[in-house]
């Protein structure tokens, strides 16, 4: 949970642990077989295995570069991403990590610290408000392949948020399945955002009104919408004075809804603050702004029952992979709106790291 824009820019703060920013030649392992039973040399696996432990705050970042195929001037397509990611707190303070997969065109940069020239194709957010190790499975398949080149970067950024907190260990063990491609046809659109409820600061915007929500408008290029993928993480904080209060009552949670608005963003596009983030508005009013021809793409409710202890401290994370039943035509300047809402009381951090695949 940051008070500044994080993705795609992330933060220009890097942590140099072990490799820090590395250029490594990837191991291209055959994983597929052609129809005749022979090895299909165009199908490859990049095995990404990285671990960093840090006590540094301010969202430190690690970038690992991989040279695949024939470099950044060669085209490829990502077909699957599988494995595990984990976030271990060595103390009870709140922590988080953002996982990112990106590629570069034209030339592999020696050090693109701001990711200004990068094309992000996958992100996942992971939060942990307790002294524990949280391990998540990643199992994404891309029948509508993601574009990539032979210059791939794996980035993760995060750790403790409060000075003096204990160390945090972030680990990834992932396999990226990919193949050569003649051209890059599909486009990946970022639909991510982060909003805080139950406290008046942090995230991209925040509100203490339990009836409020946030609606993020994203103007779209022309194409055909095929798929939504990524993750959603709705988390409490750690119950300390550094953050808002823990939820009480019977249940807490959040709602996450994705809509396509033909013709433009309407009132959602004008409800932005000076930083370009949406202002809080009563959730019922936001829903009333949806036009009759809005297409409801996905709904992801997240609920967590509160035990007899009276408060809850937990993180709810769900992998999302929604294949639309048919390609949805998108005209230039049509709008995807992501609406964030809250259930229950207390302070929560509601974040989506969702991307959309747009075919020609």
mmCIF file with all atom_site columns, N, CA, C and O in Angstrom, residues 87-96 127-134 159-160 166-169 238:
data_model
loop_
_atom_site.group_PDB
_atom_site.id
_atom_site.type_symbol
_atom_site.label_atom_id
_atom_site.label_alt_id
_atom_site.label_comp_id
_atom_site.label_asym_id
_atom_site.label_entity_id
_atom_site.label_seq_id
_atom_site.pdbx_PDB_ins_code
_atom_site.Cartn_x
_atom_site.Cartn_y
_atom_site.Cartn_z
_atom_site.occupancy
_atom_site.B_iso_or_equiv
_atom_site.pdbx_formal_charge
_atom_site.auth_seq_id
_atom_site.auth_comp_id
_atom_site.auth_asym_id
_atom_site.auth_atom_id
_atom_site.pdbx_PDB_model_num
ATOM 1   N N  . UNK A 1 87  ? 5.405  -15.187 0.199  1.00 0.00 ? 87  UNK A N  1
ATOM 2   C CA . UNK A 1 87  ? 5.750  -13.991 0.965  1.00 0.00 ? 87  UNK A CA 1
ATOM 3   C C  . UNK A 1 87  ? 5.795  -14.384 2.438  1.00 0.00 ? 87  UNK A C  1
ATOM 4   O O  . UNK A 1 87  ? 4.773  -14.754 3.018  1.00 0.00 ? 87  UNK A O  1
ATOM 5   N N  . UNK A 1 88  ? 6.986  -14.315 3.033  1.00 0.00 ? 88  UNK A N  1
ATOM 6   C CA . UNK A 1 88  ? 7.176  -14.735 4.423  1.00 0.00 ? 88  UNK A CA 1
ATOM 7   C C  . UNK A 1 88  ? 7.513  -13.532 5.286  1.00 0.00 ? 88  UNK A C  1
ATOM 8   O O  . UNK A 1 88  ? 8.493  -12.823 5.023  1.00 0.00 ? 88  UNK A O  1
ATOM 9   N N  . UNK A 1 89  ? 6.712  -13.309 6.325  1.00 0.00 ? 89  UNK A N  1
ATOM 10  C CA . UNK A 1 89  ? 6.991  -12.280 7.324  1.00 0.00 ? 89  UNK A CA 1
ATOM 11  C C  . UNK A 1 89  ? 7.737  -12.902 8.490  1.00 0.00 ? 89  UNK A C  1
ATOM 12  O O  . UNK A 1 89  ? 7.251  -13.870 9.098  1.00 0.00 ? 89  UNK A O  1
ATOM 13  N N  . UNK A 1 90  ? 8.880  -12.328 8.833  1.00 0.00 ? 90  UNK A N  1
ATOM 14  C CA . UNK A 1 90  ? 9.625  -12.804 9.993  1.00 0.00 ? 90  UNK A CA 1
ATOM 15  C C  . UNK A 1 90  ? 9.150  -12.135 11.279 1.00 0.00 ? 90  UNK A C  1
ATOM 16  O O  . UNK A 1 90  ? 9.611  -12.476 12.365 1.00 0.00 ? 90  UNK A O  1
ATOM 17  N N  . UNK A 1 91  ? 8.240  -11.152 11.164 1.00 0.00 ? 91  UNK A N  1
ATOM 18  C CA . UNK A 1 91  ? 7.575  -10.540 12.326 1.00 0.00 ? 91  UNK A CA 1
ATOM 19  C C  . UNK A 1 91  ? 6.128  -10.292 11.919 1.00 0.00 ? 91  UNK A C  1
ATOM 20  O O  . UNK A 1 91  ? 5.696  -10.665 10.826 1.00 0.00 ? 91  UNK A O  1
ATOM 21  N N  . UNK A 1 92  ? 5.356  -9.653  12.792 1.00 0.00 ? 92  UNK A N  1
ATOM 22  C CA . UNK A 1 92  ? 3.905  -9.582  12.592 1.00 0.00 ? 92  UNK A CA 1
ATOM 23  C C  . UNK A 1 92  ? 3.442  -8.325  11.857 1.00 0.00 ? 92  UNK A C  1
ATOM 24  O O  . UNK A 1 92  ? 2.251  -8.089  11.744 1.00 0.00 ? 92  UNK A O  1
ATOM 25  N N  . UNK A 1 93  ? 4.371  -7.504  11.341 1.00 0.00 ? 93  UNK A N  1
ATOM 26  C CA . UNK A 1 93  ? 3.971  -6.293  10.624 1.00 0.00 ? 93  UNK A CA 1
ATOM 27  C C  . UNK A 1 93  ? 3.497  -6.606  9.204  1.00 0.00 ? 93  UNK A C  1
ATOM 28  O O  . UNK A 1 93  ? 3.968  -7.547  8.573  1.00 0.00 ? 93  UNK A O  1
ATOM 29  N N  . UNK A 1 94  ? 2.610  -5.761  8.707  1.00 0.00 ? 94  UNK A N  1
ATOM 30  C CA . UNK A 1 94  ? 2.055  -5.896  7.362  1.00 0.00 ? 94  UNK A CA 1
ATOM 31  C C  . UNK A 1 94  ? 3.155  -5.759  6.308  1.00 0.00 ? 94  UNK A C  1
ATOM 32  O O  . UNK A 1 94  ? 4.033  -4.901  6.414  1.00 0.00 ? 94  UNK A O  1
ATOM 33  N N  . UNK A 1 95  ? 3.099  -6.600  5.287  1.00 0.00 ? 95  UNK A N  1
ATOM 34  C CA . UNK A 1 95  ? 4.043  -6.510  4.167  1.00 0.00 ? 95  UNK A CA 1
ATOM 35  C C  . UNK A 1 95  ? 3.303  -6.833  2.880  1.00 0.00 ? 95  UNK A C  1
ATOM 36  O O  . UNK A 1 95  ? 2.187  -7.352  2.891  1.00 0.00 ? 95  UNK A O  1
ATOM 37  N N  . UNK A 1 96  ? 3.939  -6.539  1.758  1.00 0.00 ? 96  UNK A N  1
ATOM 38  C CA . UNK A 1 96  ? 3.370  -6.896  0.467  1.00 0.00 ? 96  UNK A CA 1
ATOM 39  C C  . UNK A 1 96  ? 4.465  -6.966  -0.584 1.00 0.00 ? 96  UNK A C  1
ATOM 40  O O  . UNK A 1 96  ? 5.567  -6.431  -0.411 1.00 0.00 ? 96  UNK A O  1
ATOM 41  N N  . UNK A 1 127 ? -0.154 -9.940  -0.323 1.00 0.00 ? 127 UNK A N  1
ATOM 42  C CA . UNK A 1 127 ? -0.059 -9.209  0.938  1.00 0.00 ? 127 UNK A CA 1
ATOM 43  C C  . UNK A 1 127 ? -0.071 -10.195 2.101  1.00 0.00 ? 127 UNK A C  1
ATOM 44  O O  . UNK A 1 127 ? -0.651 -11.276 2.005  1.00 0.00 ? 127 UNK A O  1
ATOM 45  N N  . UNK A 1 128 ? 0.567  -9.790  3.207  1.00 0.00 ? 128 UNK A N  1
ATOM 46  C CA . UNK A 1 128 ? 0.589  -10.649 4.394  1.00 0.00 ? 128 UNK A CA 1
ATOM 47  C C  . UNK A 1 128 ? 0.575  -9.771  5.645  1.00 0.00 ? 128 UNK A C  1
ATOM 48  O O  . UNK A 1 128 ? 1.538  -9.048  5.909  1.00 0.00 ? 128 UNK A O  1
ATOM 49  N N  . UNK A 1 129 ? -0.532 -9.788  6.427  1.00 0.00 ? 129 UNK A N  1
ATOM 50  C CA . UNK A 1 129 ? -0.610 -8.972  7.646  1.00 0.00 ? 129 UNK A CA 1
ATOM 51  C C  . UNK A 1 129 ? -0.248 -9.732  8.923  1.00 0.00 ? 129 UNK A C  1
ATOM 52  O O  . UNK A 1 129 ? -0.487 -9.239  10.024 1.00 0.00 ? 129 UNK A O  1
ATOM 53  N N  . UNK A 1 130 ? 0.310  -10.943 8.815  1.00 0.00 ? 130 UNK A N  1
ATOM 54  C CA . UNK A 1 130 ? 0.614  -11.754 9.992  1.00 0.00 ? 130 UNK A CA 1
ATOM 55  C C  . UNK A 1 130 ? 2.036  -12.298 9.905  1.00 0.00 ? 130 UNK A C  1
ATOM 56  O O  . UNK A 1 130 ? 2.669  -12.287 8.845  1.00 0.00 ? 130 UNK A O  1
ATOM 57  N N  . UNK A 1 131 ? 2.528  -12.821 11.034 1.00 0.00 ? 131 UNK A N  1
ATOM 58  C CA . UNK A 1 131 ? 3.833  -13.474 11.052 1.00 0.00 ? 131 UNK A CA 1
ATOM 59  C C  . UNK A 1 131 ? 3.644  -14.900 10.539 1.00 0.00 ? 131 UNK A C  1
ATOM 60  O O  . UNK A 1 131 ? 3.290  -15.816 11.287 1.00 0.00 ? 131 UNK A O  1
ATOM 61  N N  . UNK A 1 132 ? 3.869  -15.080 9.260  1.00 0.00 ? 132 UNK A N  1
ATOM 62  C CA . UNK A 1 132 ? 3.597  -16.368 8.630  1.00 0.00 ? 132 UNK A CA 1
ATOM 63  C C  . UNK A 1 132 ? 4.219  -16.376 7.242  1.00 0.00 ? 132 UNK A C  1
ATOM 64  O O  . UNK A 1 132 ? 4.756  -15.365 6.779  1.00 0.00 ? 132 UNK A O  1
ATOM 65  N N  . UNK A 1 133 ? 4.115  -17.505 6.565  1.00 0.00 ? 133 UNK A N  1
ATOM 66  C CA . UNK A 1 133 ? 4.523  -17.617 5.166  1.00 0.00 ? 133 UNK A CA 1
ATOM 67  C C  . UNK A 1 133 ? 3.278  -17.909 4.336  1.00 0.00 ? 133 UNK A C  1
ATOM 68  O O  . UNK A 1 133 ? 2.573  -18.886 4.586  1.00 0.00 ? 133 UNK A O  1
ATOM 69  N N  . UNK A 1 134 ? 3.034  -17.079 3.357  1.00 0.00 ? 134 UNK A N  1
ATOM 70  C CA . UNK A 1 134 ? 1.870  -17.209 2.493  1.00 0.00 ? 134 UNK A CA 1
ATOM 71  C C  . UNK A 1 134 ? 2.352  -17.627 1.113  1.00 0.00 ? 134 UNK A C  1
ATOM 72  O O  . UNK A 1 134 ? 3.090  -16.884 0.453  1.00 0.00 ? 134 UNK A O  1
ATOM 73  N N  . UNK A 1 159 ? 8.192  -5.676  0.459  1.00 0.00 ? 159 UNK A N  1
ATOM 74  C CA . UNK A 1 159 ? 8.814  -5.909  1.749  1.00 0.00 ? 159 UNK A CA 1
ATOM 75  C C  . UNK A 1 159 ? 7.987  -5.274  2.847  1.00 0.00 ? 159 UNK A C  1
ATOM 76  O O  . UNK A 1 159 ? 6.791  -5.014  2.678  1.00 0.00 ? 159 UNK A O  1
ATOM 77  N N  . UNK A 1 160 ? 8.592  -4.944  3.983  1.00 0.00 ? 160 UNK A N  1
ATOM 78  C CA . UNK A 1 160 ? 7.846  -4.281  5.055  1.00 0.00 ? 160 UNK A CA 1
ATOM 79  C C  . UNK A 1 160 ? 7.540  -2.837  4.681  1.00 0.00 ? 160 UNK A C  1
ATOM 80  O O  . UNK A 1 160 ? 8.263  -2.221  3.890  1.00 0.00 ? 160 UNK A O  1
ATOM 81  N N  . UNK A 1 166 ? 10.191 -6.315  10.960 1.00 0.00 ? 166 UNK A N  1
ATOM 82  C CA . UNK A 1 166 ? 11.082 -7.439  10.735 1.00 0.00 ? 166 UNK A CA 1
ATOM 83  C C  . UNK A 1 166 ? 11.327 -7.702  9.264  1.00 0.00 ? 166 UNK A C  1
ATOM 84  O O  . UNK A 1 166 ? 10.702 -7.111  8.369  1.00 0.00 ? 166 UNK A O  1
ATOM 85  N N  . UNK A 1 167 ? 12.232 -8.613  8.996  1.00 0.00 ? 167 UNK A N  1
ATOM 86  C CA . UNK A 1 167 ? 12.593 -8.946  7.622  1.00 0.00 ? 167 UNK A CA 1
ATOM 87  C C  . UNK A 1 167 ? 11.447 -9.660  6.908  1.00 0.00 ? 167 UNK A C  1
ATOM 88  O O  . UNK A 1 167 ? 10.587 -10.282 7.527  1.00 0.00 ? 167 UNK A O  1
ATOM 89  N N  . UNK A 1 168 ? 11.473 -9.559  5.592  1.00 0.00 ? 168 UNK A N  1
ATOM 90  C CA . UNK A 1 168 ? 10.477 -10.195 4.726  1.00 0.00 ? 168 UNK A CA 1
ATOM 91  C C  . UNK A 1 168 ? 11.238 -10.958 3.641  1.00 0.00 ? 168 UNK A C  1
ATOM 92  O O  . UNK A 1 168 ? 12.186 -10.432 3.054  1.00 0.00 ? 168 UNK A O  1
ATOM 93  N N  . UNK A 1 169 ? 10.810 -12.202 3.389  1.00 0.00 ? 169 UNK A N  1
ATOM 94  C CA . UNK A 1 169 ? 11.413 -13.016 2.334  1.00 0.00 ? 169 UNK A CA 1
ATOM 95  C C  . UNK A 1 169 ? 10.396 -13.226 1.222  1.00 0.00 ? 169 UNK A C  1
ATOM 96  O O  . UNK A 1 169 ? 9.272  -13.661 1.472  1.00 0.00 ? 169 UNK A O  1
ATOM 97  N N  . UNK A 1 238 ? -2.363 -4.816  9.943  1.00 0.00 ? 238 UNK A N  1
ATOM 98  C CA . UNK A 1 238 ? -1.840 -5.685  11.003 1.00 0.00 ? 238 UNK A CA 1
ATOM 99  C C  . UNK A 1 238 ? -2.352 -5.351  12.396 1.00 0.00 ? 238 UNK A C  1
ATOM 100 O O  . UNK A 1 238 ? -1.912 -5.941  13.380 1.00 0.00 ? 238 UNK A O  1
#
